[in-house]
XYZ file of C-alpha atoms in Angstrom:
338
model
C 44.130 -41.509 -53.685
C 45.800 -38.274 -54.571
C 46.987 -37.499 -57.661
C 50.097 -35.360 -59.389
C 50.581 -34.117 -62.698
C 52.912 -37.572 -62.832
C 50.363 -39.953 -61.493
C 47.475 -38.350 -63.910
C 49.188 -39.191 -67.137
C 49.808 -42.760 -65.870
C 45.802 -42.457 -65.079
C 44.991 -41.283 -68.355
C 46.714 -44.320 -70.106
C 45.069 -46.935 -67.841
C 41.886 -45.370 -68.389
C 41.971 -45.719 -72.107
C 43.455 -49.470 -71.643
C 46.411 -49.657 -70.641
C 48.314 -48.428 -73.900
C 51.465 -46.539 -73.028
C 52.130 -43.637 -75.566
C 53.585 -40.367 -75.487
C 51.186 -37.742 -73.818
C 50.994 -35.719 -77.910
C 49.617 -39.206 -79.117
C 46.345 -39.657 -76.968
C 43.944 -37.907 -78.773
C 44.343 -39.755 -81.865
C 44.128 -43.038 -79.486
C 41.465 -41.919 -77.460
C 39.078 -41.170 -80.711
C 40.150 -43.965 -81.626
C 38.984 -46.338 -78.568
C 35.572 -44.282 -78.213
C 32.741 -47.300 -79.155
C 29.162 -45.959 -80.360
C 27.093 -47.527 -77.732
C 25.918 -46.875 -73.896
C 28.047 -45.017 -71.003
C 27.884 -47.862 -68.418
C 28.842 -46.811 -64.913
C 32.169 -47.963 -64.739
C 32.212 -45.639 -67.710
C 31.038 -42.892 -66.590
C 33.375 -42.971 -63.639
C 36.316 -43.699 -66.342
C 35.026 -40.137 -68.688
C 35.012 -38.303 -64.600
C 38.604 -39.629 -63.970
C 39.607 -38.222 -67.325
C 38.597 -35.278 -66.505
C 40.645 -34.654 -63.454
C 43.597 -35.867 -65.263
C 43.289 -33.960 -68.044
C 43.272 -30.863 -65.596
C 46.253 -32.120 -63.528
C 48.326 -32.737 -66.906
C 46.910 -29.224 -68.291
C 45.686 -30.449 -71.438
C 41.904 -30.696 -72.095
C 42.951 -32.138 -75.733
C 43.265 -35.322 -74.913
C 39.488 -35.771 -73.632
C 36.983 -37.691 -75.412
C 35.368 -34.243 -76.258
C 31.822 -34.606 -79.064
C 32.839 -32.838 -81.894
C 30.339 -29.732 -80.572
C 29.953 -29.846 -76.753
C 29.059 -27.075 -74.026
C 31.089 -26.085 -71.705
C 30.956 -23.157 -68.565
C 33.517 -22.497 -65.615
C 32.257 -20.979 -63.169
C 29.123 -20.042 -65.223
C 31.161 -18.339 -68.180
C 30.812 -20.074 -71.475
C 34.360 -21.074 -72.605
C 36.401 -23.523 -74.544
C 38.382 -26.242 -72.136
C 41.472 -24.595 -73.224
C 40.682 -21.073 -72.076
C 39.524 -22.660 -68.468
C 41.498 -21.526 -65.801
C 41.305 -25.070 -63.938
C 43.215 -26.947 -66.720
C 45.863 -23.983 -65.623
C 45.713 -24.017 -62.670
C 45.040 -27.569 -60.626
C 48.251 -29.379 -59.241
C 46.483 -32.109 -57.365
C 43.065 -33.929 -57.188
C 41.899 -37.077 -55.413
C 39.113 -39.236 -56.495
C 35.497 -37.733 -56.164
C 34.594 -37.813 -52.940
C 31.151 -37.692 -53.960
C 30.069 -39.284 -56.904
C 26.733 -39.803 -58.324
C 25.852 -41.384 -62.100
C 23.128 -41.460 -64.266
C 23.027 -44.138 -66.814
C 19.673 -43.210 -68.452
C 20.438 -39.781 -68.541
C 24.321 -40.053 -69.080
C 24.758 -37.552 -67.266
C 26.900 -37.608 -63.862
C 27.704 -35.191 -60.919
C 30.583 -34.843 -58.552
C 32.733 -32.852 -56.217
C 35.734 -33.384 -54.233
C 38.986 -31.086 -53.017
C 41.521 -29.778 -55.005
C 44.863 -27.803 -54.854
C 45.748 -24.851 -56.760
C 49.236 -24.637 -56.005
C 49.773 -24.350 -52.085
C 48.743 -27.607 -50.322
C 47.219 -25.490 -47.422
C 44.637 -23.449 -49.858
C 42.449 -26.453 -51.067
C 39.590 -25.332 -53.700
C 35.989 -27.127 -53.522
C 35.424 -28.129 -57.206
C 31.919 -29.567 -57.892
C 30.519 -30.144 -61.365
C 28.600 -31.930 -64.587
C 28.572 -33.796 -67.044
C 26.719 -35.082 -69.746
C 28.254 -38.194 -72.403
C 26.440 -39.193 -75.526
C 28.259 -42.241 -77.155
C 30.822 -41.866 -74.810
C 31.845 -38.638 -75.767
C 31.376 -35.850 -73.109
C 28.668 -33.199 -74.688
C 28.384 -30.976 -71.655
C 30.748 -29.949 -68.739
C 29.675 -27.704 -66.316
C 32.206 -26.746 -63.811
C 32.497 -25.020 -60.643
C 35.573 -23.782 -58.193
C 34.947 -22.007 -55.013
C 38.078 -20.822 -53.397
C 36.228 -19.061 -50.432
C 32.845 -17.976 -48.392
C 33.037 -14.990 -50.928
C 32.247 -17.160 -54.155
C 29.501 -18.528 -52.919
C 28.243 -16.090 -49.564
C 27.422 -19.642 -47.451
C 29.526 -21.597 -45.288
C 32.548 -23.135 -47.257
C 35.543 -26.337 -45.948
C 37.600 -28.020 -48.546
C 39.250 -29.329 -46.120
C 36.300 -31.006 -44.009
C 34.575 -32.251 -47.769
C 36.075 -35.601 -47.733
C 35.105 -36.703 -44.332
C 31.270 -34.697 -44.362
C 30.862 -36.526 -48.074
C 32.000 -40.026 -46.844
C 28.650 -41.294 -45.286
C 26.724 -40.505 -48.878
C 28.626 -42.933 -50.813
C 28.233 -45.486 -47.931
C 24.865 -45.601 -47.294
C 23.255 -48.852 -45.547
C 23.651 -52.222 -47.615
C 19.865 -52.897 -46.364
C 18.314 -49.786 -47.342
C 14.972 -49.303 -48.967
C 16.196 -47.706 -52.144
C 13.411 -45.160 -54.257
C 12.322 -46.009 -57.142
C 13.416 -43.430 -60.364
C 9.717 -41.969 -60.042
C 10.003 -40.946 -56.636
C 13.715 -39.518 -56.927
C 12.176 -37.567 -60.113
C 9.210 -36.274 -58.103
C 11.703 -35.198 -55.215
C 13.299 -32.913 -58.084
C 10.262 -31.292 -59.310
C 9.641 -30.669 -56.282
C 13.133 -28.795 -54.866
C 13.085 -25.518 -56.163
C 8.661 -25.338 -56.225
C 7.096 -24.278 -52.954
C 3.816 -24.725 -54.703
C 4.662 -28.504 -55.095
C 2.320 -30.221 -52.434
C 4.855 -32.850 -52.100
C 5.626 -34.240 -48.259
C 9.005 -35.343 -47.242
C 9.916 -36.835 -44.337
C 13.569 -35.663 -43.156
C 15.776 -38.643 -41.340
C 17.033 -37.449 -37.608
C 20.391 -37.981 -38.553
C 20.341 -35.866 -42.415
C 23.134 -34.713 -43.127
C 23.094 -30.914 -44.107
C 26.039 -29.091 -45.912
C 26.737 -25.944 -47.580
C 30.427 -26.168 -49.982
C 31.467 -29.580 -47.896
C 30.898 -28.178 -44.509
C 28.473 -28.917 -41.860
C 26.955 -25.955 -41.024
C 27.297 -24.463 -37.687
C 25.628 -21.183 -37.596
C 26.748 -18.951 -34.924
C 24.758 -15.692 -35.744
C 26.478 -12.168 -36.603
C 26.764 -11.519 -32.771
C 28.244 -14.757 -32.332
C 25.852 -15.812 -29.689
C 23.934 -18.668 -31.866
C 24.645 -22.296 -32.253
C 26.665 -24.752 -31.494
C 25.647 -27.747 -33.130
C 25.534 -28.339 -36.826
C 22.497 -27.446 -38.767
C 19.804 -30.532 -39.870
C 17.911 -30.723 -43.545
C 14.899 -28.814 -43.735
C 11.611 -29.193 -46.438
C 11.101 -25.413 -45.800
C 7.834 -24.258 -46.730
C 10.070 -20.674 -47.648
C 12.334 -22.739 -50.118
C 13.612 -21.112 -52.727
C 11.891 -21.022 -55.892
C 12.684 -21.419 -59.774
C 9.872 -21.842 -62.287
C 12.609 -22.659 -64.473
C 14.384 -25.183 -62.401
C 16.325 -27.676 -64.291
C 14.880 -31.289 -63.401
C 16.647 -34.382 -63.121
C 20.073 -33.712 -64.086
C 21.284 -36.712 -62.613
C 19.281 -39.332 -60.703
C 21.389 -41.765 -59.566
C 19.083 -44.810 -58.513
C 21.928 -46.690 -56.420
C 22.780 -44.493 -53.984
C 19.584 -42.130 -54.109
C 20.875 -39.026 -55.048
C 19.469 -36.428 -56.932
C 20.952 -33.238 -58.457
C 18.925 -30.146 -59.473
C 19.643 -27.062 -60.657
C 18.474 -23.342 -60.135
C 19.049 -19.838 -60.471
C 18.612 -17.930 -56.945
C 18.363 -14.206 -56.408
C 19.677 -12.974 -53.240
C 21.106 -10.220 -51.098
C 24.596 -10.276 -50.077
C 24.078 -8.769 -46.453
C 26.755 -8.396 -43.307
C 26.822 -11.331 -41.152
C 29.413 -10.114 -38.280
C 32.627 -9.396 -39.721
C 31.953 -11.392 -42.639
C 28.594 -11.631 -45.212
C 26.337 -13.855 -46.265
C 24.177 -14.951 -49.242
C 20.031 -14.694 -48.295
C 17.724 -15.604 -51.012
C 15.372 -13.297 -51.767
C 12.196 -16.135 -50.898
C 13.328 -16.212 -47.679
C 11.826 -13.577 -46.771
C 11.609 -13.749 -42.450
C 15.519 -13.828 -42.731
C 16.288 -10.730 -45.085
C 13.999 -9.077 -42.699
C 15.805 -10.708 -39.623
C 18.589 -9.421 -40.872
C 17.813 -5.613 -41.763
C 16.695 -5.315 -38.642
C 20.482 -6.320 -37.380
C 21.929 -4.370 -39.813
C 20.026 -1.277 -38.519
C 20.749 -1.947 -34.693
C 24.559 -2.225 -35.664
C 24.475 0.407 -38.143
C 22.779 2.933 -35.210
C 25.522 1.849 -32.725
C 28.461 2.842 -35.220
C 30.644 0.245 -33.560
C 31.317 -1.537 -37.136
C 32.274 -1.100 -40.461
C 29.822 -3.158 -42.504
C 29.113 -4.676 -45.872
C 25.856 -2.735 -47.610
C 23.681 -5.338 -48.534
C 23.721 -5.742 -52.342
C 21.644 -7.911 -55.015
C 23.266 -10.949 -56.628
C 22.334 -13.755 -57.944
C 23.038 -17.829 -57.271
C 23.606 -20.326 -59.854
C 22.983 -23.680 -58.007
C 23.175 -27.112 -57.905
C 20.707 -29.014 -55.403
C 21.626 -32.148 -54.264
C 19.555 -34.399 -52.476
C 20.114 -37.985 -51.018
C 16.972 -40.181 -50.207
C 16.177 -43.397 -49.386
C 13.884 -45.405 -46.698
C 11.165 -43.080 -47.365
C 13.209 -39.858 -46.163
C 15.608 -37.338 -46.886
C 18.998 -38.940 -45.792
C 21.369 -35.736 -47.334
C 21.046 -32.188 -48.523
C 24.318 -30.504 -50.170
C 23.703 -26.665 -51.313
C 26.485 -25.828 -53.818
C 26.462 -22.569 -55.495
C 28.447 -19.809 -57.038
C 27.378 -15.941 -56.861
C 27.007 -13.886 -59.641
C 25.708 -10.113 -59.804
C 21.907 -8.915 -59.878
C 19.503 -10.199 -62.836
C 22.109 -12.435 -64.158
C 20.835 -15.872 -66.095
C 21.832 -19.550 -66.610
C 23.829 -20.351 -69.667
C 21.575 -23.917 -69.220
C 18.708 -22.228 -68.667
């Protein structure tokens, strides 16, 4: 279902139960409605549809905010009402991925969104944490391009790539909370002696798009990329564990700061972690060969730095989904989580 700036106040209403009310009235009602006991699911995915609203009617007020909470866009500390998506969204469906955390309260998702023209769709992906069903932490992302993020980017091909995660199979051997926690420890620590068995048919993607990587020359391959357990992974002694683990579906979301080289990839660029080290050097070695030809004008390769949010979809004993979602920022820079 897609949704207007007409459509989200109508939301907004039926979320908090149905009361219509002039759009000035519903913080007062929302407080007002706001029990002091547990965020069940349904919950949670009411507080998410809020959200969206709230952005589509531009008016983070009338969210059922904790009297202090945290907040980043982007990864830039900021007040709601200084955000640039509650200026500048115009249309939103309904997560297409969506993964909750009861125990945690805590609850990740991502879907499409439009910023004005219907034919530039955004990939918004993002956080949150609830404590007596008022929302304590939002942390929000929008990439509007490769160049956000340096890895391969479709808002348009998110809905259908994201469909098969939130319809996994009814007879599924689901992991217990231990084993999805372990799998997080485990995502951003090479040391971890962990073993994980990867499904045939895993689903990799990189900012809602199955990744195809056809080399800088053009020349590479065809056929989407699969999920890895790379012994090269990158690593963050400071990863943040367990952000969400969502026990019915199997998914797990971890977070991570990355630094990286921004190098030429063909006409374009890409983001290389620095732990991967065999393809930074794979790719100086390209960079030289073109650079010696003089054929193309090319990116230098330059230090920056990925804030990142892991997430990971397992179940029958293996790795069913991988999702890499990040946002570049320069050299050195730090995690207002961290």
């Amino acid at each position: 279902m897609k949704f207007s700036v007409a459509t989200a106040a109508a939301a907004f209403v039926f979320a908090l139960g149905g009361v219509a009310m002039p759009a000035a009235g519903l913080t007062e009602k929302s407080v007002s409605l706001i029990s002091k006991n547990a965020c069940s699911r349904d919950c949670m995915t009411t507080i998410v549809d809020q959200v969206l609203a709230s952005m589509l009617l531009h008016n983070p007020e009338i969210l059922p905010l904790a009297p202090t909470y945290y907040a980043t866009e982007n990864s830039h500390p900021t007040a709601l009402g200084m955000m640039t998506l509650w200026r500048t969204v115009t249309s939103a469906g309904s997560p297409t991925l969506l993964a909750i955390d009861t125990i945690n309260g805590s609850a990740y998702f991502s879907l499409d969104v439009t910023e004005g023209s219907e034919t530039k769709k955004s990939v918004l992906w993002a956080r949150i944490k609830v404590v007596d069903r008022q929302i304590t932490q939002l942390e929000l992302y929008v990439n509007r391009s490769r160049g956000d993020h340096g890895f391969s980017f479709s808002a348009v091909e998110l809905p259908r790539n994201y469909e098969r995660w939130m319809s996994p199979p009814a007879d599924r051997q689901k992991a217990t909370r231990a084993v999805l926690e372990s799998l997080s420890a485990a995502t951003f620590n090479p040391n971890d002696t962990l073993s994980v068995a990867v499904a045939e048919e895993c689903q990799f993607t990189e900012e809602g798009w199955s990744v195809i990587d056809p080399g800088p020359d053009g020349d590479g391959s065809t056929t989407p990329l699969g999920c890895s357990w790379r012994h090269d992974r990158p690593a963050d002694a400071d990863a943040r564990l367990n952000l969400v683990i969502d026990e019915q579906y199997g998914i797990v979301v971890t977070g991570a700061i990355i630094p990286g080289k921004i190098y030429p990839y063909g006409e374009i660029s890409a983001f290389i972690p620095n732990d991967m080290k065999e393809a930074q050097a794979q790719q100086d070695k390209w960079l030289a060969k073109k650079q010696a030809s003089g054929n193309m004008s090319l990116l230098a390769p330059t230090a920056a730095t990925g804030e990142t949010l892991q997430v990971l979809q397992f179940y029958n004993g293996k790795l069913q989904g991988q999702q890499v979602m990040l946002y570049l920022s320069g050299p050195d820079m730090q995690s207002a989580w961290s």
